[in-house]
Coordinates of C-alpha atoms in Angstrom, one line a residue:
Chain A
M1 CA 0.1 0.0 0.0
L2 CA 1.4 3.5 -0.9
D3 CA 1.6 6.5 1.4
K4 CA 0.7 10.0 0.1
N5 CA 4.3 10.6 -0.8
Q6 CA 4.4 7.5 -2.8
I7 CA 1.3 8.3 -4.7
A8 CA 2.8 11.6 -5.6
Q9 CA 6.0 9.8 -6.7
R10 CA 4.2 7.5 -9.0
I11 CA 2.2 10.3 -10.6
A12 CA 5.5 12.2 -11.1
K13 CA 6.5 9.4 -13.4
E14 CA 3.7 10.5 -15.9
L15 CA 5.5 14.0 -16.3
K16 CA 7.2 14.6 -19.5
D17 CA 9.7 17.2 -20.7
G18 CA 8.0 20.5 -21.5
Y19 CA 4.8 19.8 -19.7
Y20 CA 2.8 22.7 -18.3
V21 CA 1.1 21.1 -15.2
N22 CA -1.5 22.3 -12.7
L23 CA -1.2 20.5 -9.3
G24 CA -4.3 20.6 -6.9
I25 CA -4.2 20.9 -3.2
G26 CA -3.2 18.0 -1.0
I27 CA -1.4 14.9 -2.4
P28 CA -1.1 16.6 -5.9
T29 CA 1.0 19.3 -4.4
L30 CA 3.5 16.8 -3.3
V31 CA 4.1 15.7 -7.0
A32 CA 6.4 18.8 -7.3
N33 CA 8.9 17.1 -5.0
F34 CA 9.5 14.2 -7.4
I35 CA 9.8 15.8 -10.7
P36 CA 12.3 13.4 -12.7
E37 CA 15.9 14.7 -13.2
G38 CA 16.7 15.9 -16.6
I39 CA 13.1 17.1 -17.6
T40 CA 11.7 20.6 -17.5
V41 CA 8.2 20.9 -16.1
T42 CA 6.4 24.2 -15.5
L43 CA 3.9 24.5 -12.7
Q44 CA 0.9 26.7 -13.2
S45 CA -0.9 28.1 -10.1
E46 CA -4.3 29.2 -11.0
N47 CA -4.3 32.3 -9.0
G48 CA -2.0 33.7 -11.6
L49 CA 1.5 32.3 -11.8
L50 CA 3.4 30.1 -14.3
G51 CA 6.8 28.8 -13.1
M52 CA 6.0 28.1 -9.5
G53 CA 9.1 27.6 -7.3
P54 CA 9.7 26.1 -4.0
F55 CA 8.6 27.4 -0.7
P56 CA 10.7 30.4 0.5
L57 CA 13.4 30.3 3.1
A58 CA 12.4 31.5 6.6
G59 CA 12.4 35.4 6.5
E60 CA 11.9 35.6 2.8
E61 CA 8.0 35.0 2.8
D62 CA 6.2 37.4 0.5
P63 CA 2.5 38.0 1.3
D64 CA 2.0 39.0 -2.4
L65 CA 3.4 35.7 -3.6
I66 CA 1.3 32.6 -3.0
N67 CA -0.1 29.6 -4.6
A68 CA -3.6 28.4 -5.1
G69 CA -3.5 26.7 -1.7
K70 CA -2.6 30.1 -0.3
Q71 CA 0.8 28.9 0.7
T72 CA 3.9 31.2 0.4
I73 CA 6.0 30.3 -2.5
T74 CA 8.7 31.6 -4.8
T75 CA 9.3 32.2 -8.5
L76 CA 11.8 30.6 -10.7
P77 CA 13.8 32.1 -13.8
G78 CA 11.2 32.4 -16.5
S79 CA 8.2 32.8 -14.3
A80 CA 5.3 34.9 -15.3
F81 CA 2.4 36.6 -13.4
F82 CA -1.1 37.1 -14.9
D83 CA -4.6 37.7 -13.9
S84 CA -7.3 35.1 -13.0
A85 CA -9.1 35.3 -16.4
M86 CA -5.9 34.7 -18.4
S87 CA -5.1 31.9 -15.9
F88 CA -8.4 30.1 -16.6
G89 CA -8.1 31.1 -20.3
M90 CA -5.0 29.1 -20.7
I91 CA -6.7 26.2 -18.8
R92 CA -9.9 26.5 -21.0
A93 CA -7.8 26.7 -24.2
G94 CA -6.1 23.5 -23.4
K95 CA -2.7 24.9 -22.9
V96 CA -2.1 23.1 -19.6
D97 CA -0.9 19.6 -20.4
L98 CA -1.6 17.8 -17.2
T99 CA -4.0 18.5 -14.3
V100 CA -3.5 16.5 -11.0
L101 CA -6.2 16.8 -8.4
G102 CA -7.8 15.0 -5.6
A103 CA -11.2 13.6 -5.4
M104 CA -13.9 12.2 -3.0
E105 CA -15.4 9.9 -5.6
V106 CA -14.8 8.9 -9.1
S107 CA -17.1 6.8 -11.3
E108 CA -16.3 4.2 -13.8
N109 CA -17.2 6.6 -16.7
G110 CA -14.7 9.2 -15.4
D111 CA -17.2 11.5 -13.5
I112 CA -15.6 13.2 -10.5
A113 CA -17.0 14.5 -7.2
S114 CA -14.8 16.7 -5.1
W115 CA -16.4 19.8 -3.8
K116 CA -19.4 19.3 -1.6
I117 CA -20.8 17.0 0.9
P118 CA -24.5 18.2 1.2
G119 CA -25.4 19.3 4.7
K120 CA -21.8 18.9 6.0
M121 CA -19.1 20.5 4.1
V122 CA -19.6 23.4 1.6
K123 CA -16.3 24.9 0.8
G124 CA -16.9 25.6 -2.8
M125 CA -15.3 24.3 -6.0
G126 CA -12.6 26.9 -6.4
G127 CA -11.1 26.3 -9.8
A128 CA -11.7 22.5 -9.9
M129 CA -14.8 22.7 -12.2
D130 CA -12.9 24.8 -14.6
L131 CA -9.9 22.5 -14.6
V132 CA -11.8 19.3 -15.1
A133 CA -14.0 20.6 -17.8
S134 CA -11.0 21.6 -20.0
A135 CA -7.9 19.7 -19.2
K136 CA -6.6 17.4 -21.8
N137 CA -5.3 15.0 -19.3
I138 CA -6.5 14.6 -15.7
I139 CA -5.0 12.3 -13.2
V140 CA -6.8 11.9 -9.8
A141 CA -4.6 11.3 -6.7
M142 CA -6.8 9.6 -4.0
M143 CA -7.2 6.9 -1.4
H144 CA -8.9 3.9 -2.8
T145 CA -11.4 3.7 0.1
N146 CA -12.9 6.2 2.5
P147 CA -12.0 5.9 6.3
K148 CA -14.9 3.4 6.7
G149 CA -13.3 1.2 4.1
E150 CA -15.9 1.9 1.5
S151 CA -14.8 2.2 -2.2
K152 CA -14.3 5.6 -3.7
L153 CA -14.1 4.2 -7.2
L154 CA -17.8 3.8 -8.0
K155 CA -20.3 2.8 -10.7
K156 CA -22.0 6.2 -10.2
C157 CA -20.8 9.1 -7.9
N158 CA -23.2 9.8 -5.0
L159 CA -22.0 13.2 -4.2
P160 CA -22.6 16.4 -6.3
L161 CA -20.3 16.2 -9.3
T162 CA -17.4 18.4 -10.1
G163 CA -17.2 17.3 -13.8
I164 CA -18.3 14.6 -16.1
K165 CA -16.5 12.1 -18.2
C166 CA -13.2 13.8 -17.6
V167 CA -10.8 11.7 -15.3
K168 CA -8.3 9.7 -17.5
K169 CA -6.2 8.1 -14.8
I170 CA -6.3 7.3 -11.1
V171 CA -3.3 6.7 -8.8
S172 CA -4.6 5.4 -5.5
N173 CA -2.9 3.9 -2.4
L174 CA -3.6 0.5 -4.0
A175 CA -3.4 0.9 -7.8
V176 CA -2.9 2.7 -11.1
I177 CA -6.1 2.7 -13.0
E178 CA -7.0 3.9 -16.4
V179 CA -10.5 5.1 -17.0
T180 CA -11.8 3.7 -20.3
D181 CA -15.1 3.7 -22.2
N182 CA -15.8 0.2 -20.6
G183 CA -14.9 1.0 -17.0
F184 CA -11.8 1.0 -14.8
R185 CA -8.9 -0.7 -16.2
L186 CA -6.3 -2.0 -13.8
L187 CA -2.8 -1.1 -14.9
E188 CA -0.5 -1.5 -11.9
R189 CA -0.7 -2.8 -8.3
A190 CA 0.9 -1.1 -5.4
P191 CA 3.8 -3.3 -3.9
G192 CA 2.4 -6.1 -1.9
V193 CA -1.2 -5.6 -2.9
T194 CA -3.1 -8.3 -4.7
V195 CA -5.5 -8.0 -7.6
E196 CA -8.1 -9.6 -5.5
E197 CA -7.7 -6.8 -2.8
I198 CA -8.1 -4.2 -5.5
Q199 CA -11.1 -5.9 -7.0
N200 CA -12.7 -6.1 -3.5
K201 CA -12.2 -2.4 -2.9
T202 CA -13.4 -1.2 -6.3
E203 CA -17.2 -0.9 -6.5
G204 CA -17.3 0.2 -10.2
K205 CA -16.4 -2.2 -13.0
L206 CA -12.8 -3.2 -12.8
I207 CA -11.3 -4.6 -16.0
V208 CA -8.4 -6.9 -15.2
E209 CA -6.5 -8.3 -18.3
G210 CA -3.5 -10.6 -18.2
D211 CA -0.8 -10.1 -15.4
I212 CA -0.9 -6.9 -13.5
P213 CA 2.7 -5.7 -12.8
E214 CA 3.7 -4.1 -9.4
M215 CA 4.4 -0.4 -9.6
I216 CA 8.0 0.6 -10.3
F217 CA 9.2 3.8 -8.8
Chain B
M1 CA -11.1 65.9 -13.2
N2 CA -9.8 64.7 -9.8
K3 CA -9.8 61.1 -9.0
V4 CA -7.6 61.2 -6.0
F5 CA -9.4 60.8 -2.5
K6 CA -7.8 61.3 0.8
D7 CA -8.6 58.0 2.3
A8 CA -11.0 55.0 2.2
G9 CA -13.7 56.8 4.1
E10 CA -13.9 59.6 1.5
A11 CA -13.6 57.2 -1.5
L12 CA -16.4 55.1 -0.3
H13 CA -18.7 57.9 0.9
D14 CA -21.6 57.0 -1.3
I15 CA -21.7 53.2 -0.8
S16 CA -25.1 52.6 0.9
D17 CA -27.1 49.6 2.1
G18 CA -28.0 47.0 -0.4
K19 CA -25.4 47.7 -3.1
I20 CA -23.6 45.1 -5.2
I21 CA -19.9 45.3 -4.5
M22 CA -16.9 43.3 -6.0
L23 CA -13.8 42.9 -4.0
G24 CA -10.5 41.9 -5.6
G25 CA -8.1 39.4 -4.0
F26 CA -7.3 35.6 -3.9
G27 CA -7.5 34.4 -0.2
L28 CA -6.0 37.4 1.7
C29 CA -3.6 38.2 -1.1
G30 CA -4.3 41.5 -2.8
I31 CA -7.5 42.2 -0.9
P32 CA -8.6 45.9 -0.6
E33 CA -7.9 46.0 3.1
N34 CA -8.5 49.7 3.7
C35 CA -11.9 49.6 1.6
I36 CA -13.0 46.6 3.8
A37 CA -12.1 48.5 6.9
A38 CA -14.1 51.6 5.7
L39 CA -17.2 49.3 5.0
V40 CA -17.0 47.8 8.5
K41 CA -16.8 51.4 9.9
K42 CA -19.7 52.7 7.8
E43 CA -21.9 49.8 9.1
V44 CA -23.5 49.6 5.6
K45 CA -25.7 46.5 5.4
E46 CA -27.5 44.1 3.1
L47 CA -24.5 44.1 0.7
T48 CA -24.1 41.6 -2.1
C49 CA -20.3 40.8 -2.3
I50 CA -18.6 39.2 -5.3
S51 CA -15.2 38.0 -4.4
N52 CA -13.3 34.8 -5.0
N53 CA -13.1 34.0 -1.2
A54 CA -14.8 35.2 1.9
G55 CA -11.7 36.0 3.9
V56 CA -11.0 34.3 7.3
D57 CA -12.9 34.8 10.6
D58 CA -11.0 37.9 11.7
F59 CA -9.7 39.4 8.4
G60 CA -10.7 40.3 4.9
I61 CA -14.5 39.9 4.1
G62 CA -14.7 37.8 7.3
L63 CA -14.9 41.2 9.1
L64 CA -18.0 42.1 7.2
L65 CA -19.5 38.7 7.9
K66 CA -18.9 39.0 11.6
K67 CA -20.8 42.3 11.7
K68 CA -23.6 40.6 9.6
Q69 CA -23.3 43.2 6.8
L70 CA -23.7 40.8 4.0
K71 CA -27.1 39.6 2.5
K72 CA -25.4 37.5 -0.3
M73 CA -21.9 36.3 -1.1
I74 CA -20.9 35.2 -4.6
A75 CA -17.6 33.3 -4.4
S76 CA -15.8 30.1 -5.7
Y77 CA -14.2 29.0 -2.5
V78 CA -15.2 29.8 1.1
G79 CA -13.2 27.3 3.3
E80 CA -11.2 28.7 6.1
N81 CA -14.1 30.6 7.6
A82 CA -16.2 29.1 10.4
E83 CA -18.5 32.1 10.7
F84 CA -19.4 31.9 6.9
E85 CA -20.1 28.3 7.2
R86 CA -22.4 28.9 10.2
Q87 CA -24.3 31.7 8.5
L88 CA -24.6 29.6 5.4
L89 CA -25.9 26.5 7.2
T90 CA -28.4 28.5 9.3
G91 CA -29.6 30.4 6.1
E92 CA -28.8 33.8 7.4
L93 CA -26.6 34.3 4.3
E94 CA -27.5 33.7 0.9
V95 CA -24.5 32.1 -1.1
E96 CA -23.9 31.4 -4.7
L97 CA -20.8 29.3 -5.4
I98 CA -19.5 29.5 -8.9
P99 CA -16.4 28.1 -10.6
Q100 CA -13.4 30.4 -10.2
G101 CA -12.8 30.6 -13.9
T102 CA -16.4 31.6 -14.5
L103 CA -16.1 34.1 -11.8
A104 CA -13.1 35.7 -13.3
T105 CA -14.5 35.6 -16.9
R106 CA -17.9 37.1 -16.0
C107 CA -15.9 40.0 -14.5
M108 CA -13.9 40.2 -17.6
A109 CA -17.0 40.1 -19.9
S110 CA -18.3 43.0 -18.0
G111 CA -15.3 45.1 -18.6
Y112 CA -15.1 44.1 -22.2
G113 CA -18.7 45.1 -22.8
M114 CA -19.9 41.5 -23.6
P115 CA -23.3 40.4 -22.0
A116 CA -22.3 36.7 -21.7
I117 CA -19.7 34.2 -22.0
F118 CA -19.7 30.5 -22.9
T119 CA -17.8 28.1 -20.6
P120 CA -17.6 24.2 -20.2
A121 CA -17.0 24.6 -16.4
G122 CA -20.0 23.0 -14.5
V123 CA -21.6 21.1 -17.4
G124 CA -23.4 18.2 -16.0
T125 CA -23.2 19.4 -12.5
E126 CA -25.7 21.5 -10.2
V127 CA -23.9 24.6 -11.4
A128 CA -25.7 24.0 -14.9
E129 CA -29.2 23.9 -13.3
G130 CA -31.4 26.4 -15.0
K131 CA -28.7 27.7 -17.3
E132 CA -28.8 27.9 -21.2
S133 CA -26.2 25.8 -22.9
R134 CA -25.0 25.4 -26.4
V135 CA -22.9 22.9 -28.2
F136 CA -19.8 24.2 -30.2
N137 CA -17.7 21.6 -32.1
G138 CA -19.4 18.8 -30.3
K139 CA -18.7 20.1 -26.8
E140 CA -21.2 21.5 -24.4
Y141 CA -20.9 25.1 -22.9
L142 CA -22.9 26.9 -20.4
M143 CA -23.9 30.6 -21.0
E144 CA -22.9 32.7 -18.1
Y145 CA -23.9 36.3 -17.8
A146 CA -21.4 39.3 -17.2
F147 CA -21.6 40.8 -13.6
D148 CA -23.4 43.9 -13.0
A149 CA -21.7 45.5 -9.9
D150 CA -22.5 49.0 -8.4
F151 CA -18.9 49.2 -7.0
A152 CA -15.6 47.4 -7.5
L153 CA -13.0 47.8 -4.8
V154 CA -9.6 46.8 -5.8
K155 CA -6.1 46.8 -4.5
A156 CA -2.9 47.7 -6.6
W157 CA 0.7 48.1 -5.8
K158 CA 1.2 51.3 -7.6
G159 CA -1.2 53.9 -9.0
D160 CA -1.1 57.4 -10.4
T161 CA -3.4 60.4 -10.3
A162 CA -4.9 59.4 -13.7
G163 CA -6.0 56.1 -12.2
N164 CA -3.5 53.9 -13.9
L165 CA -2.7 50.8 -11.9
I166 CA 0.1 48.3 -11.5
Y167 CA -0.3 45.1 -9.6
K168 CA 2.4 43.0 -7.7
E169 CA 3.0 39.3 -8.2
T170 CA 0.0 37.1 -7.4
A171 CA -1.7 40.0 -5.7
R172 CA -2.9 40.8 -9.2
N173 CA -5.5 37.9 -9.4
F174 CA -9.0 39.2 -9.7
N175 CA -8.1 42.9 -9.3
P176 CA -7.6 44.0 -12.9
L177 CA -10.8 42.1 -13.9
M178 CA -12.9 43.7 -11.3
A179 CA -11.5 47.1 -11.9
M180 CA -12.8 46.8 -15.4
A181 CA -16.3 45.7 -14.1
G182 CA -17.5 48.2 -11.6
K183 CA -20.0 50.9 -12.5
I184 CA -17.8 52.8 -10.1
T185 CA -14.2 51.5 -9.4
I186 CA -12.3 52.5 -6.3
A187 CA -8.6 51.5 -6.2
E188 CA -6.5 51.6 -3.2
V189 CA -2.8 51.5 -3.7
E190 CA 0.4 51.3 -1.7
E191 CA 2.2 54.0 -3.6
L192 CA 0.4 56.8 -5.3
V193 CA 2.4 59.0 -7.7
E194 CA 1.6 61.9 -10.1
A195 CA 0.5 61.0 -13.6
G196 CA 3.6 60.6 -15.8
Q197 CA 5.7 58.8 -13.2
L198 CA 4.6 55.3 -14.1
N199 CA 5.9 53.8 -17.3
P200 CA 3.0 53.4 -19.7
N201 CA 4.4 50.1 -21.0
E202 CA 4.0 48.6 -17.6
I203 CA 0.3 49.7 -16.8
H204 CA -2.0 46.7 -16.1
T205 CA -5.2 48.7 -15.7
P206 CA -5.6 51.9 -17.7
G207 CA -7.1 54.7 -15.8
I208 CA -10.3 54.8 -17.8
Y209 CA -11.5 52.0 -15.8
V210 CA -10.7 53.6 -12.4
H211 CA -13.0 56.4 -11.0
R212 CA -11.4 56.9 -7.6
I213 CA -8.0 56.2 -6.2
F214 CA -6.4 56.6 -2.8
K215 CA -3.3 55.5 -0.9
G216 CA -4.1 53.0 1.7
S217 CA -3.1 54.2 5.1
V218 CA -1.9 50.8 6.4
Y219 CA -1.3 47.3 5.0
E220 CA -1.3 44.4 7.2
K221 CA -1.0 41.9 4.4
R222 CA -1.7 38.9 6.4
I223 CA -0.4 35.5 5.2
E224 CA -2.8 32.7 5.4
Q225 CA -0.5 29.7 5.0
R226 CA 3.0 30.6 6.0
T227 CA 5.2 27.8 4.3
I228 CA 8.9 27.7 4.3
R229 CA 11.7 25.3 3.3
Q230 CA 14.7 24.4 5.2
S231 CA 17.9 26.2 4.0
A232 CA 19.5 25.2 0.8
H233 CA 21.1 21.8 0.8

């Protein structure tokens, strides 16, 4: 079973040289720590920055320079600032190559629910609806089950949707799964996790073809 | 014509109960701190606020919430504010949550003189309920209207007496969009200079959009999530 950092590490293997990437809050943010050596990836922060750098050193925090998670950050050589309309303009126009975000539920046809639990939690969708409606490639980083042990990979989402038919791939603590027209297709198992366990913890249709390899980091 | 006002109190003199007000900023970054303080002091009520976030419990728009000055909040993300959640769940506050890109582009449309925009954000979700949609090149888009706001309150880094504005770093966010969208736009700046002292090549918001400008008396610039790294390895 993977921990949060390992999920991020596995997702980082999907990055390619030249990619512009938007990382959501939570596990997706950790992906920045595992960008493979030798490739250039530019991080987009939807509050208006391309070329997001690491957190500042103590004493160098700048209140005017934050990421979409409201954390203090830095710029890099080649960074650019812009307003929120241009930020979502580049997202809507398909300029961002990869979006990584978290989810509460994903359905077998690629629907995603991530922004609201009716009666309990209403924080808002932020930029998630814009991102999932337009991104060419969306990877969801999530736990396979909720704290009660119930599957979060469903036939149909129960919670209010963030977007429809948009998730392309899921990296969970148990598996790497591709979302196809016919359902979830199992690509890789986390080390020490069996196909049977993944099957048991996936409520939606899981397609298992041939030997399923263990993930390599 | 003079656009320069002495302070927030004077610049906001005619904001009365029930007005629709846009406020720039993302989280607490680039918010019009002095304008918010003036609204609190004026005790105007029944306001509709359009802003990406609702501040935190004791800063930003949270200050207006605490004093129950808002009738309605239009925002994209309102976490980090317990008082907001309380007023929302008890029904004291009317809330419209809209996707962040939609919020930004509805401001932009207003400033560009376009009545509506089409966006795929929210298609197939509860955001789409009751909205017109159209299919372009096989993909569905929602029609979203330009905002109609009485006042836009924005924060810039530098401004001049002609109303031209320059923003700093990610404190730009919604500010230039809202500056274009207000029937009356009021800008507060950290540094106010005479016309001619800013480089015209570097202006983000041309003064035509800005009706009033003043130098903010104090900037707390509170940081919401102070994150640092250990010194270089």
